[in-house]
């Protein structure tokens, strides 16, 4: 039986990994920031406290991005 | 940004830098024992990359906090975007270099990132930030 390819994928698969490492944390940071803006709009007097909490959220999300982008060092 | 928040960020930057310095020393030693000179340089590069990219986030929030709210989000999010693109470029440039040992660099980077996250979390939980500003 002949095998027919109806679609071919070429290129470096690591690029997909780079993309995924950017998409997840991007969504995470977007959610953290949107909720912070919403909270500051509701209670502006809490802005300083919310900014610090937001930074912690961003730091955790960013850790995923940095680790995801550095994976070529072990998976390559 | 209130004085309490500024104090928090000063402590975060100082303690985070000290921890990354300690991880660079330990990682460099382990890297040297495991892979020789490339292991040592990889550990030092991994630790310095973490120092640069993680402390930039804290710095952007700290400095952005002195601006109006729109400026704050502009500095924090714009800085984040530039940082991630810069990090991807640095990783792309380092990948495949002769003086790099991949696993040593990766695990030093992960250890430094997790360590600074722990320091950040503990300091934020302990911080007493008043609701009323200065």
CSV table of C-alpha atoms in Angstrom, one decimal:
chain,number,residue,atom,x,y,z
A,1,UNK,CA,0.0,0.0,0.0
A,2,UNK,CA,1.3,3.4,-0.9
A,3,UNK,CA,1.7,5.9,1.9
A,4,UNK,CA,0.7,9.4,0.8
A,5,UNK,CA,1.6,12.5,2.8
A,6,UNK,CA,-1.2,15.1,2.7
A,7,UNK,CA,0.7,17.6,4.8
A,8,UNK,CA,4.4,18.0,5.5
A,9,UNK,CA,5.9,19.9,8.5
A,10,UNK,CA,9.5,21.1,8.2
A,11,UNK,CA,11.6,23.3,10.3
A,12,UNK,CA,12.9,23.3,13.9
A,13,UNK,CA,10.4,22.0,16.5
A,14,UNK,CA,12.1,24.0,19.2
A,15,UNK,CA,10.5,27.1,17.7
A,16,UNK,CA,7.1,25.7,18.8
A,17,UNK,CA,8.5,25.4,22.3
A,18,UNK,CA,9.7,29.0,22.3
A,19,UNK,CA,6.1,30.0,21.2
A,20,UNK,CA,4.5,28.0,24.0
A,21,UNK,CA,7.0,29.4,26.6
A,22,UNK,CA,5.8,32.9,25.6
A,23,UNK,CA,2.0,32.2,25.3
A,24,UNK,CA,1.4,30.7,28.7
A,25,UNK,CA,3.2,33.4,30.8
A,26,UNK,CA,1.7,36.1,28.5
A,27,UNK,CA,-1.8,35.0,29.4
A,28,UNK,CA,-0.8,34.7,33.0
A,29,UNK,CA,0.7,38.3,33.2
A,30,UNK,CA,-2.4,39.6,31.3
A,31,UNK,CA,-4.7,38.1,33.9
A,32,UNK,CA,-2.6,39.4,36.8
A,33,UNK,CA,-2.5,42.9,35.5
A,34,UNK,CA,-6.1,43.0,34.4
A,35,UNK,CA,-7.3,42.0,37.9
A,36,UNK,CA,-4.9,44.5,39.5
A,37,UNK,CA,-6.3,47.3,37.4
A,38,UNK,CA,-9.9,46.2,38.3
A,39,UNK,CA,-9.0,46.1,42.0
A,40,UNK,CA,-7.3,49.5,41.9
A,41,UNK,CA,-10.4,50.9,40.1
A,42,UNK,CA,-12.6,49.6,42.9
A,43,UNK,CA,-10.3,50.6,45.8
A,44,UNK,CA,-7.7,53.2,44.7
A,45,UNK,CA,-6.5,53.6,48.3
A,46,UNK,CA,-5.1,50.0,48.1
A,47,UNK,CA,-3.0,50.8,45.0
A,48,UNK,CA,0.4,50.5,46.8
A,49,UNK,CA,-0.5,47.1,48.4
A,50,UNK,CA,-2.0,45.8,45.1
A,51,UNK,CA,1.1,46.8,43.1
A,52,UNK,CA,3.4,44.8,45.4
A,53,UNK,CA,1.1,41.8,45.2
A,54,UNK,CA,0.9,42.1,41.4
A,55,UNK,CA,4.7,42.1,41.3
A,56,UNK,CA,4.8,38.8,43.1
A,57,UNK,CA,2.3,37.4,40.6
A,58,UNK,CA,4.4,38.6,37.7
A,59,UNK,CA,7.6,37.2,39.3
A,60,UNK,CA,6.0,33.7,39.5
A,61,UNK,CA,4.7,33.9,35.9
A,62,UNK,CA,8.0,35.2,34.6
A,63,UNK,CA,9.8,32.3,36.2
A,64,UNK,CA,7.9,29.9,34.0
A,65,UNK,CA,8.8,32.0,30.9
A,66,UNK,CA,12.5,32.1,31.8
A,67,UNK,CA,12.7,28.4,32.5
A,68,UNK,CA,10.7,27.6,29.4
A,69,UNK,CA,13.0,29.7,27.2
A,70,UNK,CA,16.1,28.1,28.7
A,71,UNK,CA,15.0,24.5,28.1
A,72,UNK,CA,17.0,24.2,24.8
A,73,UNK,CA,20.1,23.8,27.0
A,74,UNK,CA,18.9,20.4,28.3
A,75,UNK,CA,16.5,19.2,25.5
A,76,UNK,CA,18.6,20.2,22.5
B,1,UNK,CA,4.7,54.2,45.9
B,2,UNK,CA,4.8,54.4,49.7
B,3,UNK,CA,8.0,54.4,51.8
B,4,UNK,CA,7.1,50.9,53.1
B,5,UNK,CA,7.0,49.6,49.5
B,6,UNK,CA,10.3,51.2,48.7
B,7,UNK,CA,11.9,49.6,51.7
B,8,UNK,CA,10.5,46.2,50.7
B,9,UNK,CA,12.0,46.5,47.2
B,10,UNK,CA,15.4,47.6,48.6
B,11,UNK,CA,15.4,44.5,50.8
B,12,UNK,CA,14.2,42.3,48.0
B,13,UNK,CA,17.0,43.5,45.7
B,14,UNK,CA,19.7,43.2,48.4
B,15,UNK,CA,18.7,39.7,49.6
B,16,UNK,CA,18.0,38.4,46.1
B,17,UNK,CA,21.4,39.6,44.9
B,18,UNK,CA,23.1,38.0,47.9
B,19,UNK,CA,21.3,34.7,47.3
B,20,UNK,CA,22.1,34.6,43.6
B,21,UNK,CA,25.8,35.4,44.5
B,22,UNK,CA,25.7,32.3,46.8
B,23,UNK,CA,24.1,30.2,44.1
B,24,UNK,CA,26.8,31.4,41.6
B,25,UNK,CA,29.6,30.2,44.0
B,26,UNK,CA,28.0,26.8,44.8
B,27,UNK,CA,26.9,26.3,41.2
B,28,UNK,CA,30.3,27.3,39.9
B,29,UNK,CA,32.0,24.8,42.3
B,30,UNK,CA,29.7,22.0,41.3
B,31,UNK,CA,29.9,23.0,37.6
B,32,UNK,CA,33.7,23.0,37.8
B,33,UNK,CA,33.8,19.5,39.4
B,34,UNK,CA,31.3,18.1,36.9
B,35,UNK,CA,32.4,19.8,33.6
B,36,UNK,CA,35.6,21.7,34.2
B,37,UNK,CA,36.0,25.3,33.0
B,38,UNK,CA,32.9,25.3,30.8
B,39,UNK,CA,30.8,24.2,33.9
B,40,UNK,CA,32.2,27.1,35.9
B,41,UNK,CA,31.5,29.7,33.2
B,42,UNK,CA,28.1,28.2,32.6
B,43,UNK,CA,27.2,28.5,36.3
B,44,UNK,CA,28.4,32.1,36.4
B,45,UNK,CA,26.5,33.0,33.2
B,46,UNK,CA,23.3,31.3,34.5
B,47,UNK,CA,23.5,33.2,37.8
B,48,UNK,CA,24.3,36.5,36.2
B,49,UNK,CA,21.4,36.1,33.7
B,50,UNK,CA,19.0,35.5,36.5
B,51,UNK,CA,20.4,38.4,38.5
B,52,UNK,CA,19.9,40.7,35.5
B,53,UNK,CA,16.4,39.5,34.4
B,54,UNK,CA,14.8,38.8,37.8
B,55,UNK,CA,16.0,42.0,39.5
B,56,UNK,CA,14.8,44.1,36.5
B,57,UNK,CA,11.2,43.1,37.2
B,58,UNK,CA,11.5,44.3,40.8
B,59,UNK,CA,13.3,47.4,39.6
B,60,UNK,CA,10.6,48.2,37.0
B,61,UNK,CA,7.8,47.8,39.7
B,62,UNK,CA,9.7,50.0,42.1
B,63,UNK,CA,10.6,52.7,39.7
B,64,UNK,CA,7.2,52.5,37.9
B,65,UNK,CA,5.5,52.9,41.3
B,66,UNK,CA,6.8,56.5,41.4
B,67,UNK,CA,4.8,57.3,38.2
B,68,UNK,CA,1.1,57.8,37.7
B,69,UNK,CA,-0.9,54.5,37.2
B,70,UNK,CA,-0.7,54.5,33.4
B,71,UNK,CA,3.0,55.0,33.5
B,72,UNK,CA,3.4,52.3,36.1
B,73,UNK,CA,1.7,49.7,33.9
B,74,UNK,CA,3.6,51.0,30.8
B,75,UNK,CA,7.0,50.6,32.6
B,76,UNK,CA,6.2,47.2,34.1
B,77,UNK,CA,4.6,45.6,31.0
B,78,UNK,CA,6.9,47.2,28.5
B,79,UNK,CA,9.9,46.2,30.6
B,80,UNK,CA,8.6,42.7,30.8
B,81,UNK,CA,8.2,42.4,27.0
B,82,UNK,CA,11.6,43.8,26.2
B,83,UNK,CA,13.1,41.6,28.9
B,84,UNK,CA,11.6,38.3,27.5
B,85,UNK,CA,12.7,39.2,24.0
B,86,UNK,CA,16.2,40.1,25.2
B,87,UNK,CA,16.4,36.8,27.2
B,88,UNK,CA,15.3,34.8,24.2
B,89,UNK,CA,18.1,36.5,22.1
B,90,UNK,CA,20.7,35.9,24.8
B,91,UNK,CA,19.7,32.2,25.0
B,92,UNK,CA,19.8,31.9,21.2
B,93,UNK,CA,23.3,33.5,21.1
B,94,UNK,CA,24.6,31.2,23.9
B,95,UNK,CA,23.2,28.0,22.6
B,96,UNK,CA,25.8,25.8,21.0
B,97,UNK,CA,28.8,28.0,22.3
B,98,UNK,CA,32.0,26.1,23.1
B,99,UNK,CA,32.4,27.5,26.6
B,100,UNK,CA,28.9,26.5,27.7
B,101,UNK,CA,27.8,23.3,29.5
B,102,UNK,CA,24.0,23.3,28.9
B,103,UNK,CA,22.7,21.3,31.9
B,104,UNK,CA,24.9,23.3,34.4
B,105,UNK,CA,23.7,26.6,33.0
B,106,UNK,CA,20.1,25.4,33.0
B,107,UNK,CA,20.1,24.0,36.5
B,108,UNK,CA,21.9,27.1,37.9
B,109,UNK,CA,19.3,29.3,36.2
B,110,UNK,CA,16.4,27.3,37.7
B,111,UNK,CA,18.0,27.2,41.2
B,112,UNK,CA,18.6,30.9,41.1
B,113,UNK,CA,15.1,31.7,39.8
B,114,UNK,CA,13.4,29.4,42.4
B,115,UNK,CA,15.6,30.8,45.2
B,116,UNK,CA,14.8,34.5,44.4
B,117,UNK,CA,11.1,33.5,44.2
B,118,UNK,CA,11.3,32.1,47.7
B,119,UNK,CA,13.0,35.2,48.9
B,120,UNK,CA,10.5,37.5,47.2
B,121,UNK,CA,7.5,35.5,48.7
B,122,UNK,CA,8.9,35.5,52.2
B,123,UNK,CA,9.7,39.2,52.2
B,124,UNK,CA,6.3,40.2,50.7
B,125,UNK,CA,4.5,38.0,53.3
B,126,UNK,CA,6.5,39.6,56.1
B,127,UNK,CA,6.1,43.2,54.8
B,128,UNK,CA,3.8,45.5,56.5
B,129,UNK,CA,2.5,47.9,53.9
B,130,UNK,CA,0.0,50.5,55.3
B,131,UNK,CA,-3.2,51.1,53.4
B,132,UNK,CA,-2.8,54.9,53.9
B,133,UNK,CA,0.2,56.2,52.0
B,134,UNK,CA,2.9,58.6,53.2
